[in-house]
PDB file of C-alpha atoms and ligand atoms in Angstrom:
ATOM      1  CA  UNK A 292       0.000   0.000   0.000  1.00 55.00           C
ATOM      2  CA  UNK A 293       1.808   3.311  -0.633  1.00 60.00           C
ATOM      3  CA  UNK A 294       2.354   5.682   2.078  1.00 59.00           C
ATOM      4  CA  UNK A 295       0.260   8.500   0.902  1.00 60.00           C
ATOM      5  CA  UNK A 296      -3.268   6.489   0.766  1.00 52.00           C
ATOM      6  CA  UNK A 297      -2.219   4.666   4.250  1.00 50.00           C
ATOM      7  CA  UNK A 298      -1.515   8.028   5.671  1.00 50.00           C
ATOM      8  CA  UNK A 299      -5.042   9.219   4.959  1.00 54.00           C
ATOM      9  CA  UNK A 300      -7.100   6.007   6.030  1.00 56.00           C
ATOM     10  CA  UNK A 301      -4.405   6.531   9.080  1.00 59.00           C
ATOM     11  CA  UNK A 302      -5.705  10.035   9.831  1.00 75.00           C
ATOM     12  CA  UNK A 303      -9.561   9.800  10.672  1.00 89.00           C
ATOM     13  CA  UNK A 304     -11.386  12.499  10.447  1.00 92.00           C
ATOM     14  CA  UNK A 305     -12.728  12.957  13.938  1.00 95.00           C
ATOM     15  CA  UNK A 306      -9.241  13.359  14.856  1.00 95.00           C
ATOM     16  CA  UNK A 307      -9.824  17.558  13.736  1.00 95.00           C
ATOM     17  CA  UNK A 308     -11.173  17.956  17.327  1.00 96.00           C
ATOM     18  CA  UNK A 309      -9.310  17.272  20.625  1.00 97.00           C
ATOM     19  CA  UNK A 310     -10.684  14.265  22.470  1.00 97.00           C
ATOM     20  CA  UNK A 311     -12.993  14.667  25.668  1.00 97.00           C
ATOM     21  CA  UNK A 312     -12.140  11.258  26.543  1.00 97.00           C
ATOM     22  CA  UNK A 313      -8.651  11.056  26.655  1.00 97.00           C
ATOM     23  CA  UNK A 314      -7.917  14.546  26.055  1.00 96.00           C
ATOM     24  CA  UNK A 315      -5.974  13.769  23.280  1.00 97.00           C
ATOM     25  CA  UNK A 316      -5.262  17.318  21.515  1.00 97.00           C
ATOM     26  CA  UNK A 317      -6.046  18.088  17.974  1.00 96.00           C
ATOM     27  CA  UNK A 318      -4.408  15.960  15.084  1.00 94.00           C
ATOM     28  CA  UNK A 319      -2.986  13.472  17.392  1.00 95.00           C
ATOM     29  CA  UNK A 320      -4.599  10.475  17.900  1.00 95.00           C
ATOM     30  CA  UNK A 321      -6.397   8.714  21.386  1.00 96.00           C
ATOM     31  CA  UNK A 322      -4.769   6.723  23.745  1.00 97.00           C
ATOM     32  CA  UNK A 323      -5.080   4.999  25.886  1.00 96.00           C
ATOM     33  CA  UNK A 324      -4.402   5.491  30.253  1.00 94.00           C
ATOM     34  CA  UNK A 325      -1.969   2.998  29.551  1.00 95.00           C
ATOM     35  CA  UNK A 326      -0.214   5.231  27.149  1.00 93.00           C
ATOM     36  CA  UNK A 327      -1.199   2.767  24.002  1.00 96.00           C
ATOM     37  CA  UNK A 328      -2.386   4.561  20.573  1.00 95.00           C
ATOM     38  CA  UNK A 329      -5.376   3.478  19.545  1.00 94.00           C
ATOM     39  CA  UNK A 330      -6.256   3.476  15.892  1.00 89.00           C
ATOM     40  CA  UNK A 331      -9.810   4.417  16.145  1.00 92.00           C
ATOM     41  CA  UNK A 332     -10.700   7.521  18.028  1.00 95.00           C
ATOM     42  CA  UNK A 333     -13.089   7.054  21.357  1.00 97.00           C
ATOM     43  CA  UNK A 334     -16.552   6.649  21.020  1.00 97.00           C
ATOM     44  CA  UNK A 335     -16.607  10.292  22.517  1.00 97.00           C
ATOM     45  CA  UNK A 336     -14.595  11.977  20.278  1.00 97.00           C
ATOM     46  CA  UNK A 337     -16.885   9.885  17.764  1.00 96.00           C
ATOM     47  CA  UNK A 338     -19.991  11.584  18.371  1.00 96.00           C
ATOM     48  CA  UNK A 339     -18.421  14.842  19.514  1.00 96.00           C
ATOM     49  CA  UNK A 340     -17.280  15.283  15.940  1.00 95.00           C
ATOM     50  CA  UNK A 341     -20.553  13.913  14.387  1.00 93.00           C
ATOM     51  CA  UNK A 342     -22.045  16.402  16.496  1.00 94.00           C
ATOM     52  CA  UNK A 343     -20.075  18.792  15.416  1.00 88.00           C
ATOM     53  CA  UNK A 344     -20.480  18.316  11.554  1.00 75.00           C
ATOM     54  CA  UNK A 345     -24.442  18.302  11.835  1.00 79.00           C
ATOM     55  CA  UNK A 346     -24.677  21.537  13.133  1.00 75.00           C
ATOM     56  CA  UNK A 347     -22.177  22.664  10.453  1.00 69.00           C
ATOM     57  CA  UNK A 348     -24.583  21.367   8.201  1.00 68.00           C
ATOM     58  CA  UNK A 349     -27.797  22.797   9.934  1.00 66.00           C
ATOM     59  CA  UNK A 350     -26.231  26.584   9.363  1.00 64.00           C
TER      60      UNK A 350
HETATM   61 ZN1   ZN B 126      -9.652   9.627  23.126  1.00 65.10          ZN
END
């Protein structure tokens, strides 16, 4: 797989916000209290960022 394309399925898009689980700032990605990346965002920062989208939307 070349670098570019796993670089972007690598970044996920909820990653834009900062994480209210973890705190995890902006751009970087969760982890874990154990200090462990994890490749999918929380749940929290999940629906914070769907959250956020639909009210970009609703404007
Ligand atoms: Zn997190």
């Amino acid at each position: 797989m070349p670098d570019e394309l796993r670089n972007r399925i690598g970044a996920h898009p909820a990653r834009a916000i900062p994480c209210p689980h973890c705190r995890a700032p902006e751009r970087a990605p969760c982890t874990t209290r154990t200090g462990r990346t994890l490749q999918t965002p929380h749940p929290a920062r999940l629906d914070a960022y769907d959250a956020l989208d639909t009210q970009e939307n609703a404007t």
